[in-house]
Each structure stands twice: as structure tokens, then as C-alpha cells.
C-alpha positions as semicolon CSV with decimal commas, in nm:
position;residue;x (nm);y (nm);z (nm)
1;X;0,000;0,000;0,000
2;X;0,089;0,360;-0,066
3;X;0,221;0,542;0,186
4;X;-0,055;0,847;0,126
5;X;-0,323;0,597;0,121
6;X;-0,242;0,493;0,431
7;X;-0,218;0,847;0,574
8;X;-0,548;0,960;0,381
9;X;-0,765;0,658;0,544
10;X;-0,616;0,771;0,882
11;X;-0,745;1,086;0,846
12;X;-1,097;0,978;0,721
13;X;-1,088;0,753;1,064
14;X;-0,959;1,049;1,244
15;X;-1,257;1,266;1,104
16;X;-1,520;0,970;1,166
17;X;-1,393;0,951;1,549
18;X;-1,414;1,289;1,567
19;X;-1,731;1,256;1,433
20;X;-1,880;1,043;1,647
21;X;-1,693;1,156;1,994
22;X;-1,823;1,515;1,922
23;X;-2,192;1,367;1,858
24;X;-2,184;1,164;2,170
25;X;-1,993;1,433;2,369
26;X;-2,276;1,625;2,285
27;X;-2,557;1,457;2,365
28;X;-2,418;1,378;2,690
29;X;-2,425;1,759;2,751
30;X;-2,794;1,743;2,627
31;X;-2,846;1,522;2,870
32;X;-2,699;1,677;3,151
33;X;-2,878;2,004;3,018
34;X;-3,216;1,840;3,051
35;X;-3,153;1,677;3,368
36;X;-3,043;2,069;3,526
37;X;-3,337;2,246;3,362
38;X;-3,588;1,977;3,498
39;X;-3,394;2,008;3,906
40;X;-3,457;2,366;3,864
41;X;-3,809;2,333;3,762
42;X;-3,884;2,122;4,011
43;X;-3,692;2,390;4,296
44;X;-3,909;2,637;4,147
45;X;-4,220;2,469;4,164
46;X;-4,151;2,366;4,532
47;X;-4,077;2,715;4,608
48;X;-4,427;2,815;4,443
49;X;-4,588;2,532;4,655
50;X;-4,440;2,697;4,941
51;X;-4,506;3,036;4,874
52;X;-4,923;2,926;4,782
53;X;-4,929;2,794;5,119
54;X;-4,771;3,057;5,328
55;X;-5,019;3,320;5,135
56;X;-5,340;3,088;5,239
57;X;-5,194;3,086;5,584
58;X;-5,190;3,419;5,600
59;X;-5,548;3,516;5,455
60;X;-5,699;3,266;5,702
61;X;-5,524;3,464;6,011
62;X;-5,606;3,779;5,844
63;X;-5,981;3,667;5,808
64;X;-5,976;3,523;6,177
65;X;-5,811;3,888;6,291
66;X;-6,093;4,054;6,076
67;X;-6,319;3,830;6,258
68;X;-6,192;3,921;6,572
69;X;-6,180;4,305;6,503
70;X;-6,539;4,290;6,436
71;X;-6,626;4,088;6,732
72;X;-6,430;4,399;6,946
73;X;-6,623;4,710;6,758
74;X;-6,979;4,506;6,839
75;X;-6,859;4,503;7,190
76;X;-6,659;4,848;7,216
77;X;-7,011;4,931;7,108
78;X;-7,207;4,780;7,346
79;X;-6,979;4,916;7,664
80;X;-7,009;5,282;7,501
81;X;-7,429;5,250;7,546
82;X;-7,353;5,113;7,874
83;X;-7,157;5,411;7,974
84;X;-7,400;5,641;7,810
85;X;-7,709;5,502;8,004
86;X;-7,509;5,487;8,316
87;X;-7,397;5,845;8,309
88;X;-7,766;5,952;8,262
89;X;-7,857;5,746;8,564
90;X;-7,568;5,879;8,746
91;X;-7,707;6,262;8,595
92;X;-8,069;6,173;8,734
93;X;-7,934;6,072;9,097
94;X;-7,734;6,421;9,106
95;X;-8,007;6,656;9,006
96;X;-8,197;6,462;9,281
97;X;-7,953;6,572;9,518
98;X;-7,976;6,933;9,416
């Protein structure tokens, strides 16, 4: 065999194995790619999960506080006609004693 014979099928094997390293190199990376885009995907949607849950907590407290705010003015309201009807008893009993 000729020696550039030789040297031009070593460089078509060369090429081919370059080829077909490169090709699997990259779809290793693709791989790897996938795999990292689909951990932080899942981190993310954890974090939502988290997030939707810490938001209902806090609407049910701030509906129980509303609830309880309420509850005070109906009773704040209550003392004030208390307080009213006791200082016109307490008004009566003085202009008695004039």
C-alpha cells in the first residue's frame, strides 16, 4: 500500500472519530442540560408550593383577625351605650340631690 493511502484513510478515521466523539460528547451535555433544567423546575415549583401555602396561611389569620376586630367594635359598642345610660342614671341621681 501507498504510503498516502495509508495516511489519507487515517485521516478519514480520524474525522469519523471525531465525528462520532463530538456527537456523543454532545448529547451527553444534552443530557446533563435536561436533567439541570428539569432540578430547577422542580426547585421552582416547590418554592411556588411553598409560597401558595404561606399566602393561604396568612389570609386565614387575616380573616380570623378581621373576625376578631369585628367581634371587638360590636362590643366596644355595646360598653359605650352602657356608659351612656349609666352616666344619665348617674345625671338623674345628682339633680336629685340638688
Amino acid at each position: 500500500m501507498d504510503f498516502t493511502l495509508i495516511a489519507a484513510l487515517l485521516g478519514v478515521a480520524a474525522a469519523l472519530s471525531g465525528i462520532i466523539l463530538g456527537w456523543t460528547a454532545r448529547a451527553k451535555e444534552a443530557e446533563k442540560d435536561v436533567r439541570k433544567d428539569a432540578e430547577i423546575d422542580t426547585a421552582l415549583r416547590t418554592d411556588m408550593e411553598y409560597l401558595k401555602r404561606g399566602v393561604d396561611d396568612i389570609r386565614l389569620e387575616q380573616r380570623t383577625q378581621g373576625q376578631r376586630v369585628d367581634a371587638m367594635g360590636e362590643r366596644l359598642t355595646r360598653v359605650e351605650e352602657s356608659s351612656k345610660q349609666a352616666h344619665k342614671r348617674i345625671d338623674r341621681i345628682e339633680q336629685k340631690e340638688e
